[in-house]
Structures are given as structure tokens and as C-alpha cells.
């Protein structure tokens, strides 16, 4: 038995399915999850001492690669001063100021500890602000595991065939209207029918939890216009896309100003930091300024915030996102060329440091098109790549991530592995 297998058996005795988040379980691809002992730059090492080029990046945060020296040093120096005070610190002001400087849609921002907390809080705030209770979300989008949002959700919920979770009371699920991503006409019809009852639209501006689906031209602008017309709050969930697809996130790239934004992943640089923020008039409804309650013992934790600040500082250097986008495009171009050599129907696309791989003839732009991709072939590709030392997300429904530490050598090694993998499919 390998050390990974031993650890997995042991983990399953004390942790449900042996994992602390379903997407780690390898259930849809089969086999044994890798237990990692170390990460450095673009590389991970598992419990058996094998090394992998990592395209998961902790599901997005590791934009600089693993154990980046300035991030590690910021964490070390801050930890020496004490781990948590449950009271204000200067460093959390610095992170809030940085976020507000880089995202002009934010007048005020509150720090929390996870993307789920950020989206749950943003929903409550939108409901408290408008006095309405219905929300609109899109099929295949995942916004964390808050009750209102686990209805036809993406990510692990989709991967494991439970897009609508048990345990969500019907009274809550009934307040969630689910529409097809990229279908503006459906949004307009819904608002014509019941716009007075809808508090908000929450959307991943680039969907990254049903593989990667780009917004069609006009979709995001259309959402902005509908929300304006009906007095609903537009929430961009940028937990995944924030500072990942561009220096100014998806909202900067597409030139849309949401009312509220949720952030996570990159802003914590691998530590538990997330945030929600937006228009002053809405954010001032949050306690203790206003009647919408939200709180957290570890919110704005100084050690975690130090990692986030150091990460954002490193992404702020000129040319950072151009270089990241170029590496990511080199990867997807290389994979597409390798599949072509093997005669496999396959395509790929990328935005900034985020990419999607599809076993299909054309890049999907709807949830249904993603569902039509060849999942069995993905699973075989995943294992062939894993055996060759390439760590992809263990699901056909997750976006992948490239870091600034992925250089030409890592990309070339990945494409060489893919050449061999495609030829076995
Ligand atoms: N939001 C992450 C990517 N879909 C998944 C993180 C998790 O569920 O563990």
C-alpha cells in the first residue's frame, strides 16, 4: 500500500470520505486523493515523495505559486506579534484600502474568512437593503455553501450529482430563482414577472465552477441594466475571478460596476481571507451602522491578512497579469495542439491565470454545452496526466489555474505529458 493509500484509509475512519471538502475526494475521477506534504513554486510533493506540476493552486489562491518567499516572510513576521486579537488592527485597514484602490466599485469593504461567508453576507445585505426576499442565481454557478445558494449549484455540488443540497428547507430554496447562465432574455422575462420581489442577482462574471464559461457579449451589461431598472442589487461573485483574471478583476476587464462584490482566494494568498464590499449606501446597512447583522471572531485575522497583502503587492507590479495570461495561453495552446496531433476532439480557453479544458468540438458557452462534454474521457485524461506528474482538478467541472511560478519549462513538460496522455485516450 502506498503512503497516500494508507493516509486515505486512515482519514476515512475519522473524516467523512476522508476529506474536509468534497472536491478533494477524487470521487468522480476515481482513485486515491494525493496527500500533499510540501509545495514550492509550481510544484507539489505528495506523501509518497512524488512531485507534480500543480494546476489547482489550492483552487485559485496560489497565484504566486506555493511558499512564495515574501508571503511566507509576511506571515512569519506577523505571527510573531500574536495570532489573533478579535479587535481592530492597522493591517486590516491596509488590505481594505488596497482592495478599494484596485476596485473602484468598492466604497466600503468588510473582511471575512471564507468565500461562503462573503456570499452569504452579501445576500443578506441585499435582502436587508431592498426589503425583498427572492434572489436570482444561474445554473452551474457556485457561490459557496450557504442555504440560498445550494440550488442547482456548480463545483462539488455538480460534480457529485447533488446540485441542490438536502437540508435546505423548501421555504428557503423557493426564494432562489435559478436561470440559465448567459440567457439575458430569461432574466428579463423573470424581472418583468416578479421584479418587485427580487432583492438581487448574484453571478460569477466568468463562471469557473462548471468548468470555465465566459459571459456572452452583452450578458453582464444586460444584468446591470435589468437590476437598475428594477431596483435590484447586482452582486458580482469574484471569489474566483478577483485579481485572478486581471489586475482589476472581471469587473475591470468587462467594464461593469456591480453594486456589491464578493472576494476570496487570491486576496488571502492561501490563507483564510475573503471580503464583501460595494456601494456606500448599501454597505452602511451593515451592523453596527445599520440593521443587517454580520460578524466573525477571526474576520480580518492579522496573519491571514498579511499573506493577502503580500500576495496583492506582488501582483501589482507592471506586466504581472500580461505574463500570467501569456503562460496560461501557452498552456492551453499547447494542449489543444497535442490533442489535435492525437485526433482527439478537445478545446480550451483561458482568461488571465484561469483556464478551461473541454472534451468537445467547440468551447461551451452554456451549462447544457458543458454537460455535453465527454466526462469519461476527461477522467481518463486526468489519470494519465496524474501518473505523469501533472496535477489537474479532479473534476471535469472545475476551472484550472496557472501561477506566476509556472515557467516555460513547466508548460513544456505539461504539454509533453499531454501528448502521451491524449495518445492513450
Ligand atoms: N470553490 C472551489 C472551486 N470550485 C472549491 C473549493 C472547495 O469546495 O473546497
Coordinates of C-alpha atoms and ligand atoms in Angstrom, one line a residue:
X1 CA 0.0 0.0 0.0
X2 CA 1.3 3.4 -0.9
X3 CA 1.6 6.1 1.8
X4 CA -1.2 8.1 0.0
X5 CA -3.5 5.0 0.3
X6 CA -2.5 4.4 3.9
X7 CA -3.4 8.0 4.8
X8 CA -6.6 7.9 2.8
X9 CA -7.7 4.8 4.7
X10 CA -6.9 6.4 8.0
X11 CA -8.6 9.7 7.0
X12 CA -11.8 7.9 6.1
X13 CA -12.0 6.4 9.6
X14 CA -12.3 9.9 11.2
X15 CA -13.4 12.4 8.4
X16 CA -16.4 11.9 6.1
X17 CA -15.0 10.4 2.9
X18 CA -11.5 11.3 4.3
X19 CA -11.7 14.9 3.1
X20 CA -12.6 18.3 4.5
X21 CA -14.2 19.5 1.3
X22 CA -15.9 17.2 -1.2
X23 CA -14.0 18.4 -4.3
X24 CA -10.8 16.8 -2.9
X25 CA -12.2 13.3 -2.7
X26 CA -11.5 12.1 -6.3
X27 CA -14.9 10.5 -6.2
X28 CA -15.8 11.5 -9.8
X29 CA -12.4 10.5 -11.3
X30 CA -11.9 7.5 -9.0
X31 CA -8.6 6.5 -7.3
X32 CA -6.8 7.8 -4.2
X33 CA -6.5 11.5 -3.5
X34 CA -3.0 12.7 -3.1
X35 CA -2.0 13.9 0.4
X36 CA 0.5 16.7 -0.1
X37 CA 3.4 17.3 2.2
X38 CA 5.0 20.3 0.5
X39 CA 4.6 22.9 -2.2
X40 CA 7.1 25.2 -3.8
X41 CA 6.6 27.4 -6.8
X42 CA 4.6 25.5 -9.4
X43 CA 5.3 22.1 -7.8
X44 CA 3.7 19.9 -5.1
X45 CA 5.1 16.9 -3.4
X46 CA 2.9 14.0 -2.1
X47 CA 3.2 11.7 0.8
X48 CA 4.9 9.1 -1.5
X49 CA 7.6 11.7 -2.4
X50 CA 6.3 12.1 -6.0
X51 CA 6.2 15.6 -7.4
X52 CA 3.6 17.2 -9.6
X53 CA 3.2 20.4 -11.6
X54 CA 0.2 22.0 -9.9
X55 CA -2.8 23.4 -11.9
X56 CA -5.2 23.6 -8.9
X57 CA -3.3 26.2 -6.9
X58 CA -5.4 25.5 -3.8
X59 CA -8.4 26.2 -6.1
X60 CA -7.2 29.6 -7.0
X61 CA -5.4 31.4 -4.2
X62 CA -1.8 30.4 -5.1
X63 CA -1.4 32.9 -7.9
X64 CA 2.3 33.4 -7.0
X65 CA 3.0 29.7 -6.7
X66 CA 3.5 27.9 -3.4
X67 CA 5.5 29.2 -0.5
X68 CA 6.4 32.4 -2.1
X69 CA 9.2 33.9 0.0
X70 CA 7.7 37.4 0.6
X71 CA 4.3 35.9 1.5
X72 CA 5.9 33.4 3.9
X73 CA 8.0 36.1 5.5
X74 CA 5.0 38.4 5.9
X75 CA 3.2 35.6 7.7
X76 CA 6.1 34.7 9.9
X77 CA 6.8 38.3 10.9
X78 CA 3.1 39.0 11.7
X79 CA 2.6 35.7 13.6
X80 CA 5.5 36.6 15.9
X81 CA 3.4 39.6 17.1
X82 CA 0.4 37.4 18.0
X83 CA -2.1 35.3 16.1
X84 CA -5.4 37.0 16.7
X85 CA -6.9 39.7 18.8
X86 CA -10.6 39.9 18.0
X87 CA -10.0 43.6 17.9
X88 CA -9.0 46.1 15.2
X89 CA -5.5 46.1 13.7
X90 CA -3.8 48.5 11.2
X91 CA -3.0 45.7 8.7
X92 CA -6.7 45.1 8.0
X93 CA -7.2 48.8 7.1
X94 CA -4.3 48.3 4.7
X95 CA -6.0 45.4 3.0
X96 CA -9.3 47.3 2.8
X97 CA -7.5 50.3 1.3
X98 CA -5.8 48.1 -1.2
X99 CA -9.0 46.5 -2.3
X100 CA -10.8 49.8 -2.6
X101 CA -7.9 51.3 -4.6
X102 CA -7.9 48.4 -7.1
X103 CA -11.7 48.0 -7.4
X104 CA -13.4 51.4 -7.9
X105 CA -16.8 49.8 -7.3
X106 CA -15.9 49.4 -3.6
X107 CA -16.7 52.3 -1.3
X108 CA -16.6 50.2 1.8
X109 CA -15.4 46.6 2.3
X110 CA -15.7 44.2 5.2
X111 CA -13.3 41.3 5.7
X112 CA -14.5 37.8 6.5
X113 CA -12.8 34.4 6.5
X114 CA -14.2 32.4 3.5
X115 CA -15.9 32.9 0.2
X116 CA -19.0 31.3 1.6
X117 CA -19.2 33.8 4.4
X118 CA -18.8 36.6 1.8
X119 CA -21.6 35.5 -0.5
X120 CA -24.0 34.7 2.4
X121 CA -23.4 38.1 3.9
X122 CA -23.8 39.8 0.6
X123 CA -27.2 38.1 0.0
X124 CA -28.4 39.1 3.5
X125 CA -27.3 42.6 2.9
X126 CA -29.0 42.8 -0.5
X127 CA -32.2 41.5 1.1
X128 CA -31.9 43.9 4.1
X129 CA -31.2 46.8 1.8
X130 CA -34.1 46.2 -0.6
X131 CA -36.6 44.6 1.8
X132 CA -37.2 41.9 -0.8
X133 CA -36.5 38.2 -0.3
X134 CA -36.1 36.5 -3.7
X135 CA -32.7 36.1 -5.3
X136 CA -31.7 35.2 -8.9
X137 CA -28.7 32.9 -9.5
X138 CA -27.6 30.9 -12.5
X139 CA -27.5 27.2 -13.0
X140 CA -24.0 25.8 -12.6
X141 CA -22.7 28.8 -10.8
X142 CA -21.4 28.1 -7.3
X143 CA -21.3 30.7 -4.6
X144 CA -20.2 28.7 -1.6
X145 CA -22.5 26.5 0.5
X146 CA -25.0 29.0 2.0
X147 CA -28.5 27.6 2.0
X148 CA -29.9 30.0 -0.5
X149 CA -27.1 29.3 -2.9
X150 CA -27.0 25.5 -3.0
X151 CA -29.8 25.3 -5.5
X152 CA -28.7 24.0 -8.9
X153 CA -25.1 24.9 -7.9
X154 CA -21.8 24.1 -9.6
X155 CA -18.4 22.9 -8.2
X156 CA -18.5 19.8 -6.0
X157 CA -22.3 20.0 -5.8
X158 CA -22.5 19.5 -9.5
X159 CA -19.5 17.0 -9.7
X160 CA -21.2 14.7 -7.2
X161 CA -24.7 15.0 -8.7
X162 CA -26.2 17.0 -5.8
X163 CA -26.6 20.4 -7.3
X164 CA -29.5 21.1 -4.9
X165 CA -28.4 20.0 -1.4
X166 CA -30.5 18.1 1.0
X167 CA -31.1 20.0 4.2
X168 CA -32.0 23.3 2.6
X169 CA -35.6 23.9 3.7
X170 CA -38.0 24.3 0.7
X171 CA -39.1 27.7 2.1
X172 CA -35.6 28.9 1.6
X173 CA -35.0 27.1 -1.8
X174 CA -38.2 28.6 -3.1
X175 CA -36.8 32.1 -2.7
X176 CA -34.0 31.2 -5.1
X177 CA -34.8 31.7 -8.8
X178 CA -32.4 29.7 -11.0
X179 CA -31.9 30.8 -14.6
X180 CA -29.6 29.6 -17.4
X181 CA -26.2 31.3 -17.5
X182 CA -25.8 33.6 -20.5
X183 CA -29.6 33.8 -21.1
X184 CA -30.4 37.5 -20.7
X185 CA -33.9 37.1 -22.2
X186 CA -34.7 34.7 -19.4
X187 CA -33.6 37.3 -16.8
X188 CA -35.6 40.0 -18.5
X189 CA -38.8 37.8 -18.5
X190 CA -38.3 36.9 -14.9
X191 CA -37.9 40.5 -13.8
X192 CA -41.0 41.5 -15.9
X193 CA -43.0 38.9 -14.0
X194 CA -41.7 39.3 -10.4
X195 CA -39.1 42.1 -10.4
X196 CA -40.7 43.7 -7.3
X197 CA -39.9 40.7 -5.2
X198 CA -36.2 40.2 -6.3
X199 CA -33.5 41.5 -4.0
X200 CA -30.5 40.7 -6.1
X201 CA -28.9 38.9 -9.0
X202 CA -25.7 37.1 -8.0
X203 CA -23.4 35.9 -10.8
X204 CA -19.9 34.7 -11.4
X205 CA -18.9 37.2 -14.1
X206 CA -16.8 34.4 -15.6
X207 CA -18.2 31.1 -14.5
X208 CA -15.5 28.9 -13.0
X209 CA -17.4 26.2 -11.2
X210 CA -18.9 24.4 -14.2
X211 CA -15.5 24.2 -15.9
X212 CA -14.9 27.7 -17.3
X213 CA -17.7 29.6 -19.2
X214 CA -17.2 33.1 -20.5
X215 CA -20.1 35.6 -20.4
X216 CA -21.5 36.2 -23.8
X217 CA -21.1 39.8 -25.1
X218 CA -23.9 41.9 -23.6
X219 CA -24.8 39.4 -20.8
X220 CA -23.2 41.3 -17.9
X221 CA -24.2 44.7 -19.2
X222 CA -27.7 43.4 -19.6
X223 CA -27.8 42.2 -15.9
X224 CA -26.6 45.7 -14.9
X225 CA -29.4 47.3 -16.9
X226 CA -32.1 44.9 -15.6
X227 CA -31.0 45.4 -11.9
X228 CA -31.0 49.2 -12.4
X229 CA -34.5 49.1 -14.0
X230 CA -36.0 47.1 -11.2
X231 CA -34.1 48.4 -8.1
X232 CA -32.3 45.1 -7.5
X233 CA -28.7 44.7 -6.3
X234 CA -26.2 43.3 -8.7
X235 CA -23.7 41.1 -7.0
X236 CA -20.5 40.0 -8.8
X237 CA -19.1 36.9 -7.1
X238 CA -15.4 37.4 -7.8
X239 CA -14.2 35.0 -5.2
X240 CA -12.6 33.1 -8.0
X241 CA -12.0 35.8 -10.6
X242 CA -10.9 38.6 -8.3
X243 CA -7.3 39.5 -9.0
X244 CA -7.0 36.2 -11.0
X245 CA -8.3 37.2 -14.4
X246 CA -6.9 40.8 -14.4
X247 CA -5.4 43.4 -12.1
X248 CA -8.9 44.9 -11.8
X249 CA -10.7 41.6 -11.7
X250 CA -13.5 40.6 -14.1
X251 CA -15.4 43.8 -13.4
X252 CA -12.5 45.9 -14.6
X253 CA -12.0 43.7 -17.6
X254 CA -15.6 43.9 -18.7
X255 CA -16.2 47.5 -17.6
X256 CA -19.2 46.8 -15.4
X257 CA -19.7 48.3 -11.9
X258 CA -21.6 45.9 -9.7
X259 CA -23.4 47.1 -6.5
X260 CA -21.7 44.5 -4.4
X261 CA -18.6 42.3 -4.9
X262 CA -17.5 39.2 -3.1
X263 CA -13.8 38.3 -3.0
X264 CA -11.7 35.5 -1.6
X265 CA -9.0 33.1 -2.8
X266 CA -6.2 35.5 -4.2
X267 CA -6.9 38.2 -1.6
X268 CA -5.8 35.7 1.1
X269 CA -2.9 34.3 -0.9
X270 CA -3.6 30.9 0.6
X271 CA -4.8 32.0 4.0
X272 CA -8.5 32.3 5.0
X273 CA -9.4 35.8 3.9
X274 CA -12.4 36.9 2.0
X275 CA -14.4 40.1 1.7
X276 CA -17.6 41.7 0.5
X277 CA -18.0 45.3 -0.4
X278 CA -19.6 47.8 -2.6
X279 CA -21.7 51.0 -2.7
X280 CA -21.6 53.0 0.5
X281 CA -25.4 53.3 0.7
X282 CA -25.7 49.5 0.8
X283 CA -22.7 48.8 2.9
X284 CA -23.9 51.3 5.6
X285 CA -26.8 48.9 6.3
X286 CA -24.3 46.5 7.9
X287 CA -24.2 46.3 11.7
X288 CA -23.3 48.3 13.8
X289 CA -24.1 51.1 11.3
X290 CA -27.3 49.5 10.1
X291 CA -29.7 46.7 10.8
X292 CA -28.1 43.8 8.8
X293 CA -26.1 41.7 11.2
X294 CA -22.8 40.1 10.3
X295 CA -19.8 39.2 12.4
X296 CA -16.8 36.9 12.9
X297 CA -14.2 36.1 15.6
X298 CA -11.4 35.7 13.1
X299 CA -12.5 38.2 10.5
X300 CA -9.6 40.3 9.4
X301 CA -7.2 38.0 11.1
X302 CA -3.8 39.7 11.0
X303 CA -1.7 36.7 10.0
X304 CA -4.1 35.8 7.2
X305 CA -4.4 39.4 6.1
X306 CA -0.6 39.7 6.0
X307 CA -0.5 36.8 3.4
X308 CA -3.2 38.5 1.3
X309 CA -1.4 41.9 1.4
X310 CA 1.9 40.5 0.3
X311 CA 0.2 38.5 -2.4
X312 CA -1.6 41.5 -3.8
X313 CA 1.5 43.6 -3.6
X314 CA 3.4 41.1 -5.8
X315 CA 0.5 41.0 -8.3
X316 CA 0.6 44.8 -8.5
X317 CA 3.9 45.0 -10.4
X318 CA 3.6 46.2 -14.0
X319 CA 3.2 43.4 -16.5
X320 CA 2.3 40.7 -13.9
X321 CA -1.1 39.9 -15.5
X322 CA 0.3 40.0 -19.1
X323 CA 2.9 37.5 -18.2
X324 CA 0.4 35.3 -16.3
X325 CA -2.0 35.4 -19.2
X326 CA 0.8 34.5 -21.7
X327 CA 1.8 31.5 -19.7
X328 CA -1.8 30.3 -19.4
X329 CA -2.4 30.8 -23.1
X330 CA 0.8 28.9 -23.9
X331 CA -0.5 26.0 -21.8
X332 CA -4.0 25.9 -23.5
X333 CA -2.5 26.4 -27.0
X334 CA 0.0 23.6 -26.3
X335 CA -2.8 21.2 -25.0
X336 CA -5.0 22.0 -28.0
X337 CA -2.1 21.3 -30.4
X338 CA -1.3 18.0 -28.6
X339 CA -5.0 16.8 -28.8
X340 CA -5.0 17.7 -32.5
X341 CA -1.9 15.6 -33.1
X342 CA -3.7 12.7 -31.4
X343 CA -7.0 13.4 -33.3
X344 CA -9.0 13.9 -30.0
X345 CA -11.9 16.3 -30.1
X346 CA -10.7 18.8 -27.5
X347 CA -10.6 22.6 -27.0
X348 CA -9.5 25.0 -24.3
X349 CA -9.6 28.7 -23.4
X350 CA -8.1 31.0 -20.8
X351 CA -8.5 34.3 -19.2
X352 CA -5.7 35.8 -17.1
X353 CA -4.5 32.9 -15.0
X354 CA -7.6 30.8 -15.3
X355 CA -8.4 28.2 -17.9
X356 CA -11.0 25.6 -19.0
X357 CA -10.4 22.3 -20.8
X358 CA -13.2 20.7 -22.7
X359 CA -13.5 17.3 -24.4
X360 CA -15.8 18.7 -27.0
X361 CA -15.6 20.1 -30.5
X362 CA -16.3 23.7 -29.5
X363 CA -15.9 25.8 -26.4
X364 CA -19.1 25.7 -24.4
X365 CA -21.0 28.9 -23.6
X366 CA -23.9 27.4 -21.7
X367 CA -24.4 24.9 -18.8
X368 CA -26.0 22.4 -21.2
X369 CA -23.0 22.6 -23.5
X370 CA -20.7 21.9 -20.6
X371 CA -22.8 18.9 -19.6
X372 CA -22.4 17.6 -23.1
X373 CA -18.6 17.4 -22.9
X374 CA -17.1 13.9 -22.6
X375 CA -16.7 13.4 -18.9
X376 CA -15.4 9.8 -19.2
X377 CA -12.6 10.9 -21.5
X378 CA -11.7 13.7 -19.1
X379 CA -11.4 11.2 -16.3
X380 CA -9.0 9.0 -18.3
X381 CA -7.0 12.1 -19.3
X382 CA -6.9 13.2 -15.6
X383 CA -5.4 9.9 -14.5
X384 CA -2.9 9.7 -17.4
X385 CA -1.7 13.2 -16.5
X386 CA -1.6 12.5 -12.8
X387 CA 0.5 9.4 -13.5
X388 CA 2.8 11.7 -15.5
X389 CA 3.2 14.1 -12.6
X390 CA 0.6 16.7 -13.6
X391 CA -2.0 17.7 -11.0
X392 CA -5.2 18.9 -12.6
X393 CA -8.5 19.5 -10.7
X394 CA -10.1 16.0 -10.1
X395 CA -13.3 17.1 -11.8
X396 CA -14.5 17.9 -15.3
X397 CA -16.4 20.8 -13.8
X398 CA -13.7 23.0 -12.3
X399 CA -11.6 25.7 -13.9
X400 CA -7.8 25.3 -13.7
X401 CA -5.2 27.8 -12.5
X402 CA -1.7 28.8 -13.6
X403 CA 0.6 30.7 -11.3
X404 CA 3.4 33.2 -11.9
X405 CA 5.8 30.4 -10.9
X406 CA 4.8 28.3 -13.9
X407 CA 7.6 28.9 -16.4
X408 CA 8.3 27.7 -19.9
X409 CA 9.9 24.5 -18.6
X410 CA 6.8 23.6 -16.6
X411 CA 4.4 24.4 -19.5
X412 CA 6.6 22.4 -21.9
X413 CA 6.7 19.4 -19.6
X414 CA 2.9 19.6 -19.2
X415 CA 2.4 19.6 -23.0
X416 CA 4.8 16.7 -23.4
X417 CA 2.8 14.7 -20.8
X418 CA -0.4 15.6 -22.6
X419 CA 1.0 14.4 -25.9
X420 CA 1.5 11.0 -24.3
X421 CA -1.9 11.1 -22.4
X422 CA -4.0 12.0 -25.4
X423 CA -2.5 9.1 -27.4
X424 CA -3.9 6.7 -24.8
X425 CA -7.5 8.0 -24.9
Ligands
LIG1 N1 -14.6 26.9 -4.8 C1 -13.7 25.9 -5.1 C2 -13.6 25.6 -6.6 N2 -14.9 25.3 -7.1 C3 -13.9 24.7 -4.4 C4 -13.3 24.8 -3.0 C5 -13.9 23.7 -2.2 O1 -15.2 23.5 -2.4 O2 -13.2 23.1 -1.5

